[in-house]
PDB file of C-alpha atoms in Angstrom:
ATOM      1  CA  MET B   1     -14.657  14.851 -11.347  1.00  0.00           C
ATOM      2  CA  MET B   2     -11.429  14.173 -11.635  1.00  0.00           C
ATOM      3  CA  ASP B   3      -8.291  15.370  -9.317  1.00  0.00           C
ATOM      4  CA  LYS B   4      -5.001  15.173 -11.220  1.00  0.00           C
ATOM      5  CA  LYS B   5      -2.997  15.985  -7.943  1.00  0.00           C
ATOM      6  CA  ILE B   6      -1.113  13.448  -6.124  1.00  0.00           C
ATOM      7  CA  LYS B   7      -2.900  13.265  -3.054  1.00  0.00           C
ATOM      8  CA  ASN B   8      -1.101  11.878   0.501  1.00  0.00           C
ATOM      9  CA  VAL B   9      -3.529   9.462   0.808  1.00  0.00           C
ATOM     10  CA  PHE B  10      -1.870   8.455   4.505  1.00  0.00           C
ATOM     11  CA  ARG B  11      -2.879   8.780   8.127  1.00  0.00           C
ATOM     12  CA  GLU B  12      -0.977   8.063  11.450  1.00  0.00           C
ATOM     13  CA  GLY B  13      -2.417   5.535  13.256  1.00  0.00           C
ATOM     14  CA  ALA B  14      -5.641   4.136  13.231  1.00  0.00           C
ATOM     15  CA  ILE B  15      -8.730   6.235  11.409  1.00  0.00           C
ATOM     16  CA  SER B  16     -11.261   6.938  13.400  1.00  0.00           C
ATOM     17  CA  SER B  17     -15.109   6.797  13.619  1.00  0.00           C
ATOM     18  CA  GLU B  18     -15.348  10.838  13.667  1.00  0.00           C
ATOM     19  CA  PHE B  19     -13.509  11.285  11.250  1.00  0.00           C
ATOM     20  CA  ILE B  20     -15.427   8.771   8.841  1.00  0.00           C
ATOM     21  CA  ALA B  21     -18.943  10.627   9.893  1.00  0.00           C
ATOM     22  CA  ASN B  22     -17.334  13.757   9.930  1.00  0.00           C
ATOM     23  CA  SER B  23     -16.237  12.727   5.679  1.00  0.00           C
ATOM     24  CA  ILE B  24     -20.091  11.254   5.377  1.00  0.00           C
ATOM     25  CA  ALA B  25     -21.536  14.302   6.372  1.00  0.00           C
ATOM     26  CA  LYS B  26     -19.285  16.891   4.261  1.00  0.00           C
ATOM     27  CA  HIS B  27     -21.075  15.478   1.559  1.00  0.00           C
ATOM     28  CA  GLN B  28     -24.440  16.452   2.033  1.00  0.00           C
ATOM     29  CA  VAL B  29     -24.139  19.951   0.026  1.00  0.00           C
ATOM     30  CA  LYS B  30     -23.723  17.422  -2.782  1.00  0.00           C
ATOM     31  CA  THR B  31     -26.782  17.187  -3.681  1.00  0.00           C
ATOM     32  CA  ASN B  32     -26.375  15.253  -7.006  1.00  0.00           C
ATOM     33  CA  ILE B  33     -25.297  12.091  -5.350  1.00  0.00           C
ATOM     34  CA  GLY B  34     -27.919   9.470  -4.885  1.00  0.00           C
ATOM     35  CA  ALA B  35     -25.787   6.516  -3.483  1.00  0.00           C
ATOM     36  CA  HIS B  36     -22.599   6.245  -1.792  1.00  0.00           C
ATOM     37  CA  ASN B  37     -20.390   2.941  -0.479  1.00  0.00           C
ATOM     38  CA  ILE B  38     -17.699   2.854   1.742  1.00  0.00           C
ATOM     39  CA  PHE B  39     -15.099   0.157   3.105  1.00  0.00           C
ATOM     40  CA  LEU B  40     -13.328   0.034   6.419  1.00  0.00           C
ATOM     41  CA  GLY B  41     -10.258  -2.651   6.220  1.00  0.00           C
ATOM     42  CA  GLN B  42     -10.722  -3.518  10.005  1.00  0.00           C
ATOM     43  CA  VAL B  43      -7.226  -4.495  11.726  1.00  0.00           C
ATOM     44  CA  ARG B  44      -8.122  -8.713  12.785  1.00  0.00           C
ATOM     45  CA  ALA B  45      -7.144 -10.510  15.812  1.00  0.00           C
ATOM     46  CA  ASP B  46      -5.990 -13.165  13.628  1.00  0.00           C
ATOM     47  CA  GLU B  47      -4.365 -16.157  16.170  1.00  0.00           C
ATOM     48  CA  LEU B  48      -1.401 -17.872  15.291  1.00  0.00           C
ATOM     49  CA  ASP B  49       0.032 -20.392  18.065  1.00  0.00           C
ATOM     50  CA  GLY B  50      -2.190 -19.594  20.870  1.00  0.00           C
ATOM     51  CA  LYS B  51      -1.649 -16.302  20.604  1.00  0.00           C
ATOM     52  CA  GLN B  52      -3.275 -13.311  19.820  1.00  0.00           C
ATOM     53  CA  VAL B  53      -2.277 -10.076  16.846  1.00  0.00           C
ATOM     54  CA  GLU B  54      -2.906  -6.616  19.329  1.00  0.00           C
ATOM     55  CA  ALA B  55      -2.091  -4.520  16.649  1.00  0.00           C
ATOM     56  CA  ILE B  56      -0.745  -4.299  13.017  1.00  0.00           C
ATOM     57  CA  GLU B  57       2.300  -1.523  12.290  1.00  0.00           C
ATOM     58  CA  TYR B  58       2.573  -0.003   8.998  1.00  0.00           C
ATOM     59  CA  THR B  59       5.269   0.588   6.758  1.00  0.00           C
ATOM     60  CA  ALA B  60       5.612   1.938   3.116  1.00  0.00           C
ATOM     61  CA  HIS B  61       7.246   2.855   0.092  1.00  0.00           C
ATOM     62  CA  VAL B  62       5.226   6.222   1.134  1.00  0.00           C
ATOM     63  CA  GLU B  63       5.580   8.265  -2.625  1.00  0.00           C
ATOM     64  CA  MET B  64       5.249   4.838  -4.707  1.00  0.00           C
ATOM     65  CA  ALA B  65       1.848   3.954  -2.486  1.00  0.00           C
ATOM     66  CA  ASN B  66       0.879   7.835  -2.800  1.00  0.00           C
ATOM     67  CA  ILE B  67       1.154   7.047  -7.046  1.00  0.00           C
ATOM     68  CA  THR B  68      -0.332   3.795  -7.472  1.00  0.00           C
ATOM     69  CA  PHE B  69      -3.587   4.979  -5.266  1.00  0.00           C
ATOM     70  CA  HIS B  70      -3.808   8.438  -6.765  1.00  0.00           C
ATOM     71  CA  GLU B  71      -3.241   5.803 -10.608  1.00  0.00           C
ATOM     72  CA  ILE B  72      -6.176   3.706  -8.891  1.00  0.00           C
ATOM     73  CA  ARG B  73      -8.373   6.321  -8.908  1.00  0.00           C
ATOM     74  CA  GLU B  74      -7.508   7.541 -12.108  1.00  0.00           C
ATOM     75  CA  GLU B  75      -8.273   4.326 -13.623  1.00  0.00           C
ATOM     76  CA  THR B  76     -12.156   3.637 -11.217  1.00  0.00           C
ATOM     77  CA  PHE B  77     -12.989   7.010 -12.360  1.00  0.00           C
ATOM     78  CA  GLU B  78     -12.524   6.048 -15.896  1.00  0.00           C
ATOM     79  CA  LYS B  79     -14.520   3.210 -15.417  1.00  0.00           C
ATOM     80  CA  PHE B  80     -17.253   4.232 -13.466  1.00  0.00           C
ATOM     81  CA  ASP B  81     -19.699   6.873 -13.292  1.00  0.00           C
ATOM     82  CA  LEU B  82     -18.805   7.912 -10.064  1.00  0.00           C
ATOM     83  CA  THR B  83     -19.277  12.336  -8.700  1.00  0.00           C
ATOM     84  CA  CYS B  84     -16.017  11.397  -5.720  1.00  0.00           C
ATOM     85  CA  MET B  85     -14.042   9.468  -3.891  1.00  0.00           C
ATOM     86  CA  HIS B  86     -12.035   9.362  -1.133  1.00  0.00           C
ATOM     87  CA  ILE B  87      -9.152   6.714  -0.180  1.00  0.00           C
ATOM     88  CA  TYR B  88      -7.265   6.672   3.506  1.00  0.00           C
ATOM     89  CA  HIS B  89      -4.849   4.370   4.931  1.00  0.00           C
ATOM     90  CA  SER B  90      -2.991   4.471   7.705  1.00  0.00           C
ATOM     91  CA  ILE B  91       0.383   4.961   8.812  1.00  0.00           C
ATOM     92  CA  GLY B  92       2.145   3.704  11.498  1.00  0.00           C
ATOM     93  CA  LEU B  93       0.341   1.629  14.653  1.00  0.00           C
ATOM     94  CA  VAL B  94      -2.975   0.858  14.418  1.00  0.00           C
ATOM     95  CA  SER B  95      -4.397  -1.970  17.580  1.00  0.00           C
ATOM     96  CA  ALA B  96      -6.556  -5.029  16.779  1.00  0.00           C
ATOM     97  CA  GLY B  97     -10.588  -3.411  16.349  1.00  0.00           C
ATOM     98  CA  GLU B  98      -9.585  -0.486  14.287  1.00  0.00           C
ATOM     99  CA  ILE B  99      -9.491   1.092  11.126  1.00  0.00           C
ATOM    100  CA  CYS B 100      -7.149   1.406   8.505  1.00  0.00           C
ATOM    101  CA  LEU B 101      -8.411   1.379   5.365  1.00  0.00           C
ATOM    102  CA  PHE B 102     -10.876   4.026   4.954  1.00  0.00           C
ATOM    103  CA  VAL B 103     -12.458   3.884   1.065  1.00  0.00           C
ATOM    104  CA  PHE B 104     -15.828   5.841   0.064  1.00  0.00           C
ATOM    105  CA  VAL B 105     -17.622   6.144  -3.598  1.00  0.00           C
ATOM    106  CA  SER B 106     -20.006   7.830  -4.463  1.00  0.00           C
ATOM    107  CA  SER B 107     -22.436   8.425  -7.544  1.00  0.00           C
ATOM    108  CA  PRO B 108     -26.006   9.830  -8.537  1.00  0.00           C
ATOM    109  CA  ARG B 109     -27.099   5.871  -8.571  1.00  0.00           C
ATOM    110  CA  ARG B 110     -26.224   2.944  -6.267  1.00  0.00           C
ATOM    111  CA  LYS B 111     -25.503   0.226  -9.004  1.00  0.00           C
ATOM    112  CA  GLN B 112     -21.859   1.837 -10.066  1.00  0.00           C
ATOM    113  CA  VAL B 113     -20.109   2.659  -5.987  1.00  0.00           C
ATOM    114  CA  PHE B 114     -21.268  -0.906  -5.832  1.00  0.00           C
ATOM    115  CA  LYS B 115     -18.804  -2.199  -8.574  1.00  0.00           C
ATOM    116  CA  ALA B 116     -16.481   0.867  -8.126  1.00  0.00           C
ATOM    117  CA  LEU B 117     -15.659  -0.187  -4.430  1.00  0.00           C
ATOM    118  CA  GLU B 118     -15.536  -3.647  -4.912  1.00  0.00           C
ATOM    119  CA  PHE B 119     -12.888  -3.103  -8.084  1.00  0.00           C
ATOM    120  CA  VAL B 120     -10.855  -0.131  -5.199  1.00  0.00           C
ATOM    121  CA  VAL B 121     -10.474  -2.009  -2.624  1.00  0.00           C
ATOM    122  CA  GLU B 122      -8.898  -4.857  -4.629  1.00  0.00           C
ATOM    123  CA  GLU B 123      -6.451  -3.056  -6.469  1.00  0.00           C
ATOM    124  CA  ILE B 124      -5.592  -1.229  -3.118  1.00  0.00           C
ATOM    125  CA  LYS B 125      -4.411  -4.333  -1.843  1.00  0.00           C
ATOM    126  CA  ALA B 126      -2.859  -6.112  -5.197  1.00  0.00           C
ATOM    127  CA  LYS B 127      -1.137  -2.919  -5.724  1.00  0.00           C
ATOM    128  CA  VAL B 128       0.018  -0.627  -3.513  1.00  0.00           C
ATOM    129  CA  PRO B 129       2.997  -0.644  -1.748  1.00  0.00           C
ATOM    130  CA  ILE B 130       1.676  -1.208   1.813  1.00  0.00           C
ATOM    131  CA  PHE B 131       3.651  -3.589   4.310  1.00  0.00           C
ATOM    132  CA  GLY B 132       2.135  -4.841   7.999  1.00  0.00           C
ATOM    133  CA  LYS B 133       3.843  -5.474  10.734  1.00  0.00           C
ATOM    134  CA  GLU B 134       1.343  -8.075  12.551  1.00  0.00           C
ATOM    135  CA  ILE B 135       2.385  -7.541  16.399  1.00  0.00           C
ATOM    136  CA  PHE B 136       1.196 -10.339  19.119  1.00  0.00           C
ATOM    137  CA  GLU B 137       0.512  -9.618  22.628  1.00  0.00           C
ATOM    138  CA  ASP B 138       4.172 -11.032  23.616  1.00  0.00           C
ATOM    139  CA  THR B 139       5.677  -8.405  21.366  1.00  0.00           C
ATOM    140  CA  THR B 140       6.712 -10.805  18.220  1.00  0.00           C
ATOM    141  CA  HIS B 141       5.990 -10.379  15.368  1.00  0.00           C
ATOM    142  CA  GLN B 142       4.972 -12.067  11.417  1.00  0.00           C
ATOM    143  CA  TRP B 143       4.563  -9.768   8.172  1.00  0.00           C
ATOM    144  CA  LYS B 144       0.775  -9.946   6.885  1.00  0.00           C
ATOM    145  CA  VAL B 145       0.842 -11.027   2.981  1.00  0.00           C
ATOM    146  CA  ASN B 146      -3.114 -10.328   1.068  1.00  0.00           C
ATOM    147  CA  GLN B 147      -4.334 -13.026   0.110  1.00  0.00           C
TER     148      GLN B 147
ATOM    149  CA  MET A   1      27.250   1.491 -10.499  1.00  0.00           C
ATOM    150  CA  GLU A   2      26.943   3.361  -7.541  1.00  0.00           C
ATOM    151  CA  LEU A   3      22.877   2.459  -6.763  1.00  0.00           C
ATOM    152  CA  GLN A   4      21.269   4.231  -3.220  1.00  0.00           C
ATOM    153  CA  ILE A   5      18.807   0.549  -2.555  1.00  0.00           C
ATOM    154  CA  LYS A   6      15.473   1.604  -0.066  1.00  0.00           C
ATOM    155  CA  TYR A   7      14.558  -1.328   1.782  1.00  0.00           C
ATOM    156  CA  TYR A   8      11.059  -2.284   3.560  1.00  0.00           C
ATOM    157  CA  GLY A   9       9.166  -4.017   5.370  1.00  0.00           C
ATOM    158  CA  MET A  10      10.970  -7.758   6.468  1.00  0.00           C
ATOM    159  CA  LEU A  11      13.503  -6.732   3.824  1.00  0.00           C
ATOM    160  CA  ALA A  12      14.427  -3.819   6.425  1.00  0.00           C
ATOM    161  CA  GLU A  13      14.226  -6.081   8.398  1.00  0.00           C
ATOM    162  CA  ILE A  14      17.191  -8.421   7.098  1.00  0.00           C
ATOM    163  CA  SER A  15      19.045  -5.843   6.063  1.00  0.00           C
ATOM    164  CA  GLN A  16      18.687  -3.908   9.502  1.00  0.00           C
ATOM    165  CA  CYS A  17      19.008  -1.102   7.066  1.00  0.00           C
ATOM    166  CA  ASP A  18      15.992   1.207   5.979  1.00  0.00           C
ATOM    167  CA  GLU A  19      18.747   1.998   2.450  1.00  0.00           C
ATOM    168  CA  GLU A  20      22.576   1.893   2.119  1.00  0.00           C
ATOM    169  CA  LEU A  21      24.678   2.795  -1.348  1.00  0.00           C
ATOM    170  CA  LEU A  22      26.095  -0.073  -2.890  1.00  0.00           C
ATOM    171  CA  ASN A  23      28.632  -0.808  -5.981  1.00  0.00           C
ATOM    172  CA  PHE A  24      26.856  -2.545  -8.362  1.00  0.00           C
ATOM    173  CA  ASP A  25      28.314  -4.025 -11.543  1.00  0.00           C
ATOM    174  CA  GLY A  26      25.111  -5.700 -13.199  1.00  0.00           C
ATOM    175  CA  THR A  27      22.830  -4.435 -15.720  1.00  0.00           C
ATOM    176  CA  THR A  28      19.232  -6.370 -14.904  1.00  0.00           C
ATOM    177  CA  GLY A  29      16.578  -6.009 -12.195  1.00  0.00           C
ATOM    178  CA  ALA A  30      17.648  -9.637 -12.262  1.00  0.00           C
ATOM    179  CA  ASP A  31      21.505  -9.088 -11.570  1.00  0.00           C
ATOM    180  CA  LEU A  32      20.821  -6.688  -8.776  1.00  0.00           C
ATOM    181  CA  LEU A  33      18.629  -9.677  -6.965  1.00  0.00           C
ATOM    182  CA  HIS A  34      21.512 -11.936  -7.499  1.00  0.00           C
ATOM    183  CA  PHE A  35      23.460  -9.027  -6.294  1.00  0.00           C
ATOM    184  CA  LEU A  36      21.757  -8.811  -2.854  1.00  0.00           C
ATOM    185  CA  ILE A  37      20.839 -12.026  -2.548  1.00  0.00           C
ATOM    186  CA  GLN A  38      25.203 -12.995  -2.464  1.00  0.00           C
ATOM    187  CA  LYS A  39      24.696  -9.984   0.825  1.00  0.00           C
ATOM    188  CA  TYR A  40      21.557 -11.265   2.439  1.00  0.00           C
ATOM    189  CA  PRO A  41      21.390 -15.062   1.817  1.00  0.00           C
ATOM    190  CA  SER A  42      17.705 -15.184   3.017  1.00  0.00           C
ATOM    191  CA  PHE A  43      16.646 -12.409  -0.174  1.00  0.00           C
ATOM    192  CA  ALA A  44      16.467 -15.925  -1.687  1.00  0.00           C
ATOM    193  CA  THR A  45      13.479 -17.180  -0.151  1.00  0.00           C
ATOM    194  CA  LYS A  46      11.614 -14.357  -0.229  1.00  0.00           C
ATOM    195  CA  ASP A  47       9.060 -12.856  -2.932  1.00  0.00           C
ATOM    196  CA  ILE A  48      10.877  -9.488  -4.365  1.00  0.00           C
ATOM    197  CA  LYS A  49       9.794  -7.156  -6.434  1.00  0.00           C
ATOM    198  CA  VAL A  50      12.177  -4.409  -7.700  1.00  0.00           C
ATOM    199  CA  ALA A  51      10.923  -0.505  -8.372  1.00  0.00           C
ATOM    200  CA  GLN A  52      12.901   2.104  -9.859  1.00  0.00           C
ATOM    201  CA  TYR A  53      11.528   5.757 -10.754  1.00  0.00           C
ATOM    202  CA  ASN A  54       8.583   4.506  -8.438  1.00  0.00           C
ATOM    203  CA  GLN A  55       7.658   1.708 -10.453  1.00  0.00           C
ATOM    204  CA  ILE A  56       7.829  -2.340 -10.721  1.00  0.00           C
ATOM    205  CA  ILE A  57      10.148  -3.768 -13.001  1.00  0.00           C
ATOM    206  CA  ASP A  58      10.669  -6.844 -15.189  1.00  0.00           C
ATOM    207  CA  LEU A  59      13.021  -8.509 -13.001  1.00  0.00           C
ATOM    208  CA  GLY A  60      14.616  -8.235 -17.207  1.00  0.00           C
ATOM    209  CA  ASN A  61      14.952  -5.201 -17.221  1.00  0.00           C
ATOM    210  CA  LYS A  62      18.289  -2.634 -16.999  1.00  0.00           C
ATOM    211  CA  ILE A  63      18.340  -0.732 -13.870  1.00  0.00           C
ATOM    212  CA  THR A  64      18.447   2.963 -15.044  1.00  0.00           C
ATOM    213  CA  SER A  65      18.012   4.948 -11.910  1.00  0.00           C
ATOM    214  CA  SER A  66      20.949   5.527  -9.457  1.00  0.00           C
ATOM    215  CA  GLU A  67      17.846   4.910  -6.870  1.00  0.00           C
ATOM    216  CA  ILE A  68      16.407   1.776  -6.388  1.00  0.00           C
ATOM    217  CA  ALA A  69      13.641  -0.138  -4.157  1.00  0.00           C
ATOM    218  CA  LEU A  70      13.102  -3.475  -2.987  1.00  0.00           C
ATOM    219  CA  LEU A  71       9.778  -4.519  -2.298  1.00  0.00           C
ATOM    220  CA  PRO A  72       8.069  -7.222  -0.819  1.00  0.00           C
ATOM    221  CA  PRO A  73       4.746  -8.573  -0.709  1.00  0.00           C
ATOM    222  CA  PHE A  74       2.142  -6.019  -0.054  1.00  0.00           C
ATOM    223  CA  SER A  75      -0.239  -5.891   2.732  1.00  0.00           C
ATOM    224  CA  GLY A  76      -2.444  -3.430   2.884  1.00  0.00           C
ATOM    225  CA  GLY A  77      -5.863  -2.332   3.782  1.00  0.00           C
TER     226      GLY A  77
END
């Protein structure tokens, strides 16, 4: 099932547990699915020179990012036998411990979802123009770079 | 030609603006980067990607859009 329309992947602020739970619940009617796999990216309280990261403020080239997310979706559907896929990424401020990325893939069988999820997450990290500013407790900041 | 340059992340912090109109007489992405480094010297130390029409270009490619995005390293997820 491939959706040709370019969706807005971004959600303002953290992605709540309720949102994730609802998303799972919505799939109970899709009884051809036998396996879900979920990735949750969480803001880590990294330490630098004794200061802790309190939050990450995400900005993005939103238009280009949504197109890139769409291309990643299409490529993933081509590569793997998936029933559906959902991606949500935060924009704006997300505190340490909160969720900033939610990727949800579903398939009739388990093997596809393990491979597909890793592929999607790695592609997002490498290709989507999103920028995270790590804000420390003393309000100083540094720009995050994906490894 | 007149270009609308959009800056993102740490680059917007350096330029102190999200976008600006600049007159550019070069041809390629590399020319543009060189031109912008004159204006913002610390761009020289950054890993910058140039995008037009929502796509990253090779620096040897021609600038054909009047709207250009300057992107620092990505850090989504």
